[in-house]
Amino acid sequence: MTLVFDNHQTIAKASVMQEILRIGLSELPKGLTAIVISRTGSPGALVRLQTEQQIEVIAEEALRLTSEETKQLVRLQVHETGRSHTADEVARLYQTTKGWVAGLILLLEHAKQYPLGTALAGLGAMPGLCVPAMSARRRLCLNQALWPCWV
């Protein structure tokens, strides 16, 4: 079983929740995994667990696809759907998503029904703006996946 704590950066550094989380993470039973997601560096309360090697920090860069990995993922999607994309579109996909898998997957899903260029044009025109044909849920997920690109 895995517990996921997202948006850890929203908890005040002086909050008692920091200590509760630290204690909880240090007492996890075997077989239980916890993932703490923060859009800032490791909070002070968790640094102690890091130095004791009880937790591991995965750097943002390690979670991003490289340009070559993006090309390979696009090739897999092309193999599945039969719809190909130009080298320029693939390069723009990588530039737009900056390697964020969720954004890439959502754009490729969109491209199964609509020309990929429409999604890329919409995103390039204004951060946070997606193709209107996308569902609200997809638009929200894509915006969240691409958020670090706009900050």
Backbone as ProteinMPNN parsed JSONL, in Angstrom:
{"seq_chain_A": "MTLVFDNHQTIAKASVMQEILRIGLSELPKGLTAIVISRTGSPGALVRLQTEQQIEVIAEEALRLTSEETKQLVRLQVHETGRSHTADEVARLYQTTKGWVAGLILLLEHAKQYPLGTALAGLGAMPGLCVPAMSARRRLCLNQALWPCWV", "coords_chain_A": {"N_chain_A": [[0.849, -1.171, 0.0], [0.432, 2.261, -0.686], [0.831, 5.5, 0.544], [-0.001, 8.782, -0.357], [1.039, 12.038, -0.072], [0.248, 15.035, -1.146], [1.118, 18.34, -2.314], [2.705, 19.297, -0.22], [4.141, 21.592, 0.27], [2.315, 23.498, 1.003], [1.862, 23.375, 3.681], [2.488, 25.11, 6.589], [5.781, 25.933, 7.684], [6.215, 26.05, 10.43], [4.151, 24.621, 11.409], [2.386, 22.21, 13.402], [1.742, 20.011, 11.992], [3.927, 19.366, 10.42], [5.703, 18.078, 12.175], [4.089, 15.943, 12.962], [3.841, 14.592, 10.524], [6.543, 13.917, 10.093], [7.037, 12.168, 12.265], [5.132, 10.197, 11.715], [6.076, 9.241, 9.224], [8.523, 8.192, 10.019], [7.729, 6.008, 11.436], [6.553, 4.176, 9.765], [5.114, 1.067, 8.933], [6.606, -2.027, 7.749], [6.256, -2.746, 4.295], [4.554, -0.714, 3.74], [4.447, 2.214, 1.901], [5.322, 5.618, 1.564], [4.726, 8.616, -0.186], [5.758, 11.836, -0.48], [4.871, 14.771, -1.87], [6.236, 17.736, -2.946], [6.45, 21.034, -4.115], [8.519, 22.595, -3.55], [11.771, 22.712, -1.963], [13.05, 20.115, 0.287], [11.237, 20.061, 3.282], [12.134, 21.362, 6.52], [11.422, 19.6, 8.64], [11.556, 17.114, 7.465], [14.155, 16.854, 6.683], [15.767, 15.763, 8.645], [15.014, 13.026, 8.596], [15.995, 12.485, 6.115], [18.787, 12.809, 6.436], [19.222, 10.715, 8.138], [18.908, 8.695, 6.442], [16.408, 7.54, 6.089], [14.517, 8.335, 4.386], [14.242, 9.066, 0.889], [15.076, 11.495, -1.474], [13.752, 12.364, -4.522], [14.918, 13.965, -7.214], [13.554, 16.665, -9.131], [14.376, 16.702, -11.819], [14.908, 14.038, -12.327], [12.426, 12.979, -12.639], [11.505, 13.911, -14.973], [11.034, 13.433, -18.487], [13.559, 12.845, -20.94], [14.506, 14.442, -24.036], [14.887, 12.43, -25.93], [13.546, 10.266, -24.702], [10.979, 11.284, -24.798], [10.555, 11.274, -27.567], [10.577, 8.497, -27.977], [8.312, 7.71, -26.512], [6.328, 8.984, -27.982], [6.649, 7.583, -30.369], [5.73, 5.053, -29.55], [3.04, 5.644, -29.123], [2.3, 6.34, -31.7], [2.631, 3.901, -32.953], [0.559, 2.535, -31.732], [-1.76, 3.978, -32.479], [-1.503, 4.687, -35.138], [-1.388, 7.249, -36.041], [0.797, 9.674, -37.05], [3.386, 12.043, -36.131], [5.032, 15.094, -36.911], [8.587, 15.775, -36.901], [9.018, 18.324, -35.969], [6.661, 18.786, -34.491], [6.979, 16.897, -32.452], [9.27, 17.894, -31.242], [8.229, 20.328, -30.352], [6.318, 19.352, -28.588], [7.978, 18.348, -26.584], [9.288, 20.724, -25.799], [7.09, 22.163, -24.854], [6.038, 20.584, -22.756], [8.272, 20.148, -21.27], [9.297, 17.723, -20.504], [7.497, 16.694, -18.634], [5.617, 14.006, -17.814], [2.791, 13.595, -17.474], [1.59, 15.809, -18.771], [2.51, 15.378, -21.38], [1.32, 12.892, -21.995], [-1.404, 13.597, -21.837], [-1.581, 15.474, -23.932], [-0.938, 13.811, -26.082], [-3.058, 12.027, -25.94], [-5.138, 13.746, -26.577], [-4.403, 14.229, -29.185], [-5.202, 11.952, -30.443], [-7.749, 12.329, -31.33], [-7.9, 14.901, -32.364], [-6.076, 17.285, -34.383], [-2.686, 17.502, -33.479], [-1.373, 19.917, -33.574], [-3.311, 21.859, -32.917], [-3.649, 21.692, -30.158], [-1.064, 22.303, -29.304], [-0.793, 24.892, -30.331], [-2.765, 26.236, -28.896], [-1.792, 26.003, -26.278], [0.584, 27.374, -26.513], [-0.21, 29.963, -26.95], [-1.234, 31.103, -24.613], [-0.355, 30.651, -21.288], [-1.862, 28.062, -19.459], [-4.088, 27.971, -21.006], [-5.963, 25.718, -22.753], [-6.948, 23.552, -25.423], [-10.3, 24.116, -26.316], [-11.901, 21.88, -26.818], [-11.072, 19.935, -25.113], [-11.881, 18.101, -22.199], [-13.006, 19.439, -19.047], [-11.757, 18.16, -16.919], [-9.456, 17.031, -18.085], [-8.22, 19.375, -18.922], [-7.677, 20.588, -16.452], [-5.906, 18.667, -15.348], [-3.821, 18.774, -17.229], [-3.004, 21.439, -16.977], [-2.071, 21.366, -14.316], [-0.006, 19.529, -14.588], [1.728, 20.921, -16.221], [2.325, 23.154, -14.784], [4.886, 23.723, -13.415], [6.375, 24.577, -15.601], [5.588, 27.138, -16.142], [6.172, 28.75, -14.082]], "CA_chain_A": [[0.0, 0.0, 0.0], [1.176, 3.512, -0.775], [0.163, 6.74, 0.955], [0.529, 9.919, -1.095], [0.769, 13.353, 0.515], [0.549, 16.006, -2.194], [1.114, 19.767, -1.963], [3.306, 19.462, 1.101], [4.633, 22.963, 0.402], [1.264, 24.37, 1.538], [1.838, 23.279, 5.144], [3.415, 26.084, 7.177], [6.978, 25.302, 8.251], [6.102, 25.985, 11.89], [2.934, 23.884, 11.753], [2.53, 20.94, 14.107], [1.591, 18.965, 10.973], [5.264, 18.961, 9.974], [6.215, 17.1, 13.144], [3.23, 14.755, 12.87], [4.236, 13.887, 9.309], [7.874, 13.344, 10.32], [6.895, 11.011, 13.16], [4.401, 9.168, 10.973], [6.957, 8.645, 8.222], [9.578, 7.407, 10.681], [7.111, 4.823, 12.047], [5.825, 3.389, 8.763], [5.362, -0.379, 9.009], [7.13, -2.654, 6.531], [5.244, -2.984, 3.279], [3.816, 0.523, 3.49], [5.294, 3.231, 1.301], [4.736, 6.962, 1.55], [5.286, 9.566, -1.138], [5.439, 13.213, -0.113], [5.125, 15.604, -3.041], [6.37, 19.148, -2.622], [6.967, 21.82, -5.225], [9.682, 23.318, -3.039], [12.749, 21.778, -1.413], [12.656, 19.325, 1.456], [10.945, 20.847, 4.471], [13.03, 21.105, 7.644], [11.018, 18.439, 9.433], [11.92, 15.883, 6.775], [15.6, 16.817, 6.472], [16.31, 14.817, 9.628], [14.823, 11.679, 8.054], [16.9, 12.38, 4.97], [20.149, 12.591, 6.923], [19.25, 9.375, 8.739], [18.681, 7.802, 5.3], [15.115, 6.866, 6.203], [13.758, 8.729, 3.198], [15.051, 9.438, -0.258], [14.514, 12.582, -2.263], [13.901, 12.191, -5.966], [15.002, 15.301, -7.803], [12.592, 16.979, -10.186], [14.937, 16.338, -13.113], [14.815, 12.581, -12.489], [11.045, 12.644, -12.975], [11.197, 14.445, -16.305], [11.541, 12.691, -19.631], [14.508, 13.526, -21.811], [13.997, 14.625, -25.394], [14.871, 11.108, -26.572], [12.456, 9.487, -24.1], [9.741, 11.839, -25.352], [10.433, 10.725, -28.926], [10.229, 7.076, -27.876], [6.917, 7.613, -26.075], [5.514, 9.37, -29.14], [6.7, 6.442, -31.296], [4.83, 4.022, -29.031], [1.672, 6.093, -29.365], [2.093, 6.255, -33.147], [2.466, 2.467, -33.235], [-0.763, 2.151, -31.22], [-2.873, 4.667, -33.148], [-1.278, 4.873, -36.57], [-1.281, 8.688, -36.345], [2.179, 10.106, -36.848], [3.614, 13.461, -35.852], [6.272, 15.57, -37.521], [9.702, 15.98, -35.972], [8.785, 19.632, -35.353], [5.619, 18.626, -33.471], [7.562, 16.167, -31.321], [10.153, 18.85, -30.563], [7.357, 21.281, -29.651], [5.751, 18.621, -27.443], [8.997, 18.317, -25.53], [9.465, 22.1, -25.316], [5.886, 22.566, -24.131], [5.879, 19.82, -21.509], [9.56, 20.118, -20.571], [9.522, 16.381, -19.977], [6.495, 16.25, -17.662], [4.917, 12.874, -18.424], [1.332, 13.771, -17.48], [1.248, 16.743, -19.837], [2.764, 14.716, -22.654], [0.281, 11.879, -22.196], [-2.675, 14.27, -22.121], [-1.528, 16.036, -25.281], [-0.998, 12.694, -27.031], [-4.446, 11.536, -25.916], [-5.908, 14.729, -27.344], [-4.025, 14.084, -30.593], [-5.877, 10.787, -31.031], [-9.008, 12.789, -31.916], [-7.76, 16.214, -32.985], [-4.694, 17.55, -34.793], [-1.819, 17.877, -32.365], [-1.049, 21.335, -33.694], [-4.299, 22.713, -32.247], [-3.337, 21.708, -28.725], [0.194, 23.025, -29.121], [-1.05, 26.31, -30.594], [-3.534, 26.76, -27.769], [-0.936, 26.122, -25.1], [1.603, 28.383, -26.753], [-0.793, 31.301, -26.978], [-1.418, 31.631, -23.261], [-0.219, 29.605, -20.28], [-3.106, 27.689, -18.805], [-5.164, 27.847, -21.982], [-5.922, 24.467, -23.502], [-7.937, 23.453, -26.489], [-11.644, 24.052, -25.739], [-12.509, 20.557, -26.972], [-10.666, 19.077, -24.006], [-12.79, 18.127, -21.059], [-12.523, 20.246, -17.92], [-10.838, 17.334, -16.123], [-8.183, 16.968, -18.805], [-7.622, 20.702, -18.892], [-7.134, 20.759, -15.108], [-4.734, 17.795, -15.209], [-2.75, 19.291, -18.063], [-2.505, 22.661, -16.346], [-1.288, 20.987, -13.146], [1.211, 18.863, -15.035], [2.615, 21.896, -16.84], [2.509, 24.307, -13.902], [6.28, 24.113, -13.193], [6.917, 25.202, -16.805], [5.146, 28.521, -16.232], [6.563, 29.502, -12.885]], "C_chain_A": [[0.897, 1.237, 0.0], [0.296, 4.674, -0.34], [0.806, 7.885, 0.189], [0.075, 11.201, -0.41], [1.204, 14.388, -0.515], [0.462, 17.421, -1.63], [1.673, 20.028, -0.569], [3.777, 20.898, 1.333], [3.588, 23.906, 0.985], [1.164, 24.313, 3.06], [2.89, 24.238, 5.698], [4.584, 25.362, 7.839], [6.881, 25.129, 9.756], [4.886, 25.177, 12.348], [3.258, 22.576, 12.471], [2.387, 19.771, 13.126], [2.94, 18.481, 10.453], [5.826, 17.87, 10.886], [5.394, 15.812, 13.106], [3.615, 13.927, 11.644], [5.592, 13.209, 9.498], [7.782, 12.091, 11.177], [6.191, 9.869, 12.426], [5.272, 8.466, 9.945], [8.035, 7.777, 8.861], [9.04, 6.112, 11.277], [6.348, 3.952, 11.048], [6.132, 1.899, 8.915], [5.91, -0.908, 7.682], [5.977, -2.931, 5.573], [4.413, -1.763, 2.95], [4.805, 1.566, 2.984], [4.567, 4.562, 1.356], [5.474, 7.806, 0.522], [4.81, 10.944, -0.708], [5.841, 14.085, -1.297], [5.13, 17.064, -2.61], [6.954, 19.867, -3.823], [8.078, 22.758, -4.784], [10.642, 22.278, -2.483], [12.222, 21.032, -0.203], [12.39, 20.227, 2.646], [11.852, 20.427, 5.623], [12.699, 19.853, 8.427], [11.446, 17.13, 8.779], [13.416, 15.763, 6.521], [16.248, 15.822, 7.426], [16.18, 13.376, 9.129], [15.736, 11.434, 6.855], [18.32, 12.078, 5.438], [20.301, 11.227, 7.586], [19.011, 8.291, 7.692], [17.421, 6.953, 5.458], [14.201, 7.229, 5.036], [14.735, 9.091, 2.09], [14.325, 10.528, -1.029], [14.797, 12.295, -3.732], [13.842, 13.579, -6.581], [14.013, 15.45, -8.951], [13.087, 16.508, -11.554], [14.826, 14.836, -13.38], [13.412, 12.146, -12.9], [10.648, 13.114, -14.371], [11.766, 13.526, -17.384], [12.597, 13.52, -20.35], [13.851, 13.704, -23.176], [13.887, 13.275, -26.1], [13.755, 10.229, -26.008], [11.097, 9.972, -24.604], [9.505, 11.284, -26.752], [9.998, 9.265, -28.883], [8.774, 6.888, -27.452], [5.964, 7.975, -27.216], [5.493, 8.23, -30.155], [5.774, 5.322, -30.843], [3.376, 4.38, -29.32], [1.349, 6.013, -30.848], [1.855, 4.802, -33.538], [1.063, 2.007, -32.84], [-1.901, 2.724, -32.061], [-2.725, 4.779, -34.657], [-1.179, 6.333, -36.983], [0.143, 9.138, -36.05], [2.236, 11.614, -36.614], [4.941, 13.858, -36.478], [7.343, 15.728, -36.447], [9.538, 17.315, -35.249], [7.734, 19.539, -34.247], [6.167, 17.915, -32.234], [8.491, 17.093, -30.534], [9.328, 19.865, -29.772], [6.673, 20.63, -28.455], [6.73, 18.639, -26.281], [9.205, 19.713, -24.94], [8.289, 22.531, -24.448], [5.796, 21.885, -22.775], [7.135, 19.818, -20.661], [9.775, 18.778, -19.863], [8.52, 15.894, -18.951], [5.585, 15.224, -18.319], [3.415, 13.112, -18.525], [0.893, 14.71, -18.595], [1.429, 16.126, -21.207], [1.676, 13.697, -22.967], [-1.054, 12.536, -22.55], [-2.693, 14.881, -23.521], [-1.602, 14.932, -26.337], [-2.396, 12.079, -27.078], [-5.341, 12.456, -26.741], [-5.661, 14.537, -28.843], [-4.631, 12.839, -31.242], [-7.16, 11.207, -31.75], [-8.873, 14.078, -32.713], [-6.317, 16.402, -33.433], [-3.867, 18.052, -33.611], [-1.495, 19.365, -32.392], [-2.036, 22.245, -32.983], [-4.022, 22.801, -30.753], [-2.072, 22.503, -28.469], [0.007, 24.517, -29.347], [-1.795, 26.934, -29.431], [-2.683, 26.951, -26.538], [0.094, 27.217, -25.276], [1.065, 29.791, -26.672], [-0.897, 31.91, -25.591], [-1.251, 30.491, -22.257], [-1.556, 29.329, -19.604], [-4.265, 27.523, -19.762], [-4.978, 26.563, -22.767], [-7.006, 24.5, -24.558], [-9.327, 23.314, -25.882], [-12.281, 22.675, -25.828], [-12.113, 19.604, -25.85], [-11.674, 19.187, -22.875], [-12.177, 18.971, -19.946], [-11.511, 19.461, -17.095], [-9.47, 17.25, -16.791], [-7.468, 18.309, -18.754], [-6.978, 20.957, -17.532], [-5.867, 19.935, -14.935], [-3.558, 18.325, -16.011], [-2.161, 20.552, -17.453], [-1.652, 22.338, -15.133], [0.03, 20.355, -13.557], [2.216, 19.862, -15.592], [2.926, 23.085, -15.944], [3.975, 24.68, -13.691], [6.904, 24.802, -14.402], [6.615, 26.691, -16.852], [5.602, 29.368, -15.066], [7.895, 30.164, -13.12]], "O_chain_A": [[1.969, 1.25, 0.604], [-0.839, 4.815, -0.797], [2.031, 7.953, 0.093], [-1.117, 11.419, -0.197], [2.4, 14.59, -0.729], [-0.18, 17.663, -0.608], [1.169, 20.877, 0.166], [3.805, 21.364, 2.472], [3.931, 25.005, 1.419], [0.455, 25.118, 3.663], [4.056, 24.175, 5.309], [4.409, 24.32, 8.47], [7.409, 24.161, 10.303], [4.628, 25.067, 13.546], [4.264, 21.926, 12.188], [2.859, 18.668, 13.401], [3.081, 17.315, 10.085], [6.357, 16.865, 10.414], [5.947, 14.716, 13.208], [3.705, 12.702, 11.722], [5.769, 12.056, 9.108], [8.382, 11.067, 10.851], [6.61, 8.714, 12.511], [5.218, 7.244, 9.808], [8.415, 6.745, 8.308], [9.816, 5.209, 11.591], [5.576, 3.081, 11.451], [7.298, 1.518, 9.015], [5.701, -0.306, 6.628], [4.877, -3.299, 5.984], [3.65, -1.771, 1.984], [5.867, 1.769, 3.572], [3.346, 4.624, 1.212], [6.694, 7.715, 0.382], [3.609, 11.19, -0.588], [7.011, 14.129, -1.679], [4.182, 17.561, -2.004], [7.862, 19.352, -4.475], [8.524, 23.612, -5.55], [10.352, 21.083, -2.529], [11.111, 21.273, 0.269], [13.223, 21.067, 2.987], [12.286, 19.277, 5.695], [13.599, 19.121, 8.837], [11.675, 16.139, 9.474], [13.898, 14.683, 6.178], [17.181, 15.116, 7.046], [17.127, 12.596, 9.229], [16.188, 10.313, 6.62], [18.979, 11.19, 4.897], [21.39, 10.653, 7.591], [18.923, 7.109, 8.024], [17.372, 5.803, 5.021], [13.239, 6.521, 4.74], [15.904, 9.383, 2.34], [13.108, 10.478, -1.207], [15.931, 12.02, -4.124], [12.832, 14.276, -6.476], [13.686, 14.488, -9.645], [12.313, 15.979, -12.351], [14.67, 14.415, -14.526], [13.236, 11.06, -13.451], [9.587, 12.756, -14.881], [12.828, 12.926, -17.219], [12.532, 14.749, -20.364], [12.77, 13.174, -23.429], [12.902, 13.011, -26.789], [13.088, 9.522, -26.763], [10.18, 9.176, -24.81], [8.393, 10.874, -27.086], [9.146, 8.845, -29.666], [8.083, 6.012, -27.969], [4.922, 7.343, -27.388], [4.449, 7.936, -30.738], [5.101, 4.705, -31.669], [2.582, 3.525, -29.713], [0.231, 5.652, -31.215], [0.984, 4.506, -34.356], [0.454, 1.189, -33.529], [-2.889, 2.039, -32.324], [-3.713, 4.948, -35.372], [-0.914, 6.63, -38.148], [0.628, 8.996, -34.928], [1.278, 12.345, -36.863], [5.864, 13.048, -36.563], [7.048, 15.803, -35.254], [9.873, 17.435, -34.07], [7.895, 20.142, -33.186], [5.852, 18.291, -31.105], [8.494, 17.074, -29.303], [9.687, 20.219, -28.65], [6.469, 21.275, -27.427], [6.356, 18.911, -25.14], [9.289, 19.867, -23.721], [8.475, 23.189, -23.424], [5.511, 22.529, -21.766], [7.08, 19.522, -19.468], [10.354, 18.712, -18.779], [8.665, 14.785, -18.437], [4.867, 15.538, -19.268], [2.826, 12.852, -19.573], [-0.082, 14.428, -19.292], [0.602, 16.323, -22.098], [1.17, 13.651, -24.088], [-1.751, 12.082, -23.458], [-3.707, 14.813, -24.217], [-2.254, 15.1, -27.368], [-2.859, 11.659, -28.139], [-6.19, 11.997, -27.505], [-6.574, 14.662, -29.658], [-4.576, 12.69, -32.463], [-7.608, 10.525, -32.671], [-9.648, 14.32, -33.638], [-5.421, 15.738, -32.91], [-4.302, 18.915, -32.849], [-1.36, 19.995, -31.343], [-1.645, 23.303, -32.49], [-4.148, 23.87, -30.155], [-2.01, 23.291, -27.525], [0.592, 25.326, -28.628], [-1.481, 28.053, -29.024], [-2.829, 27.945, -25.826], [0.444, 27.911, -24.322], [1.807, 30.722, -26.357], [-0.671, 33.107, -25.418], [-1.933, 29.471, -22.364], [-2.281, 30.25, -19.228], [-5.312, 26.996, -19.387], [-3.931, 26.355, -23.381], [-7.866, 25.381, -24.566], [-9.523, 22.469, -25.008], [-13.12, 22.332, -24.995], [-12.758, 18.572, -25.659], [-12.245, 20.251, -22.635], [-10.965, 19.186, -19.916], [-10.522, 20.022, -16.623], [-8.442, 17.384, -16.126], [-6.253, 18.368, -18.565], [-5.866, 21.479, -17.458], [-4.863, 20.439, -14.434], [-2.425, 18.327, -15.53], [-0.941, 20.711, -17.417], [-0.612, 22.965, -14.93], [1.067, 20.615, -12.946], [3.424, 19.671, -15.451], [3.722, 23.944, -16.322], [4.302, 25.864, -13.778], [7.874, 25.543, -14.245], [7.317, 27.438, -17.534], [5.428, 30.587, -15.076], [8.408, 30.849, -12.235]]}, "name": "protein", "num_of_chains": 1, "seq": "MTLVFDNHQTIAKASVMQEILRIGLSELPKGLTAIVISRTGSPGALVRLQTEQQIEVIAEEALRLTSEETKQLVRLQVHETGRSHTADEVARLYQTTKGWVAGLILLLEHAKQYPLGTALAGLGAMPGLCVPAMSARRRLCLNQALWPCWV"}
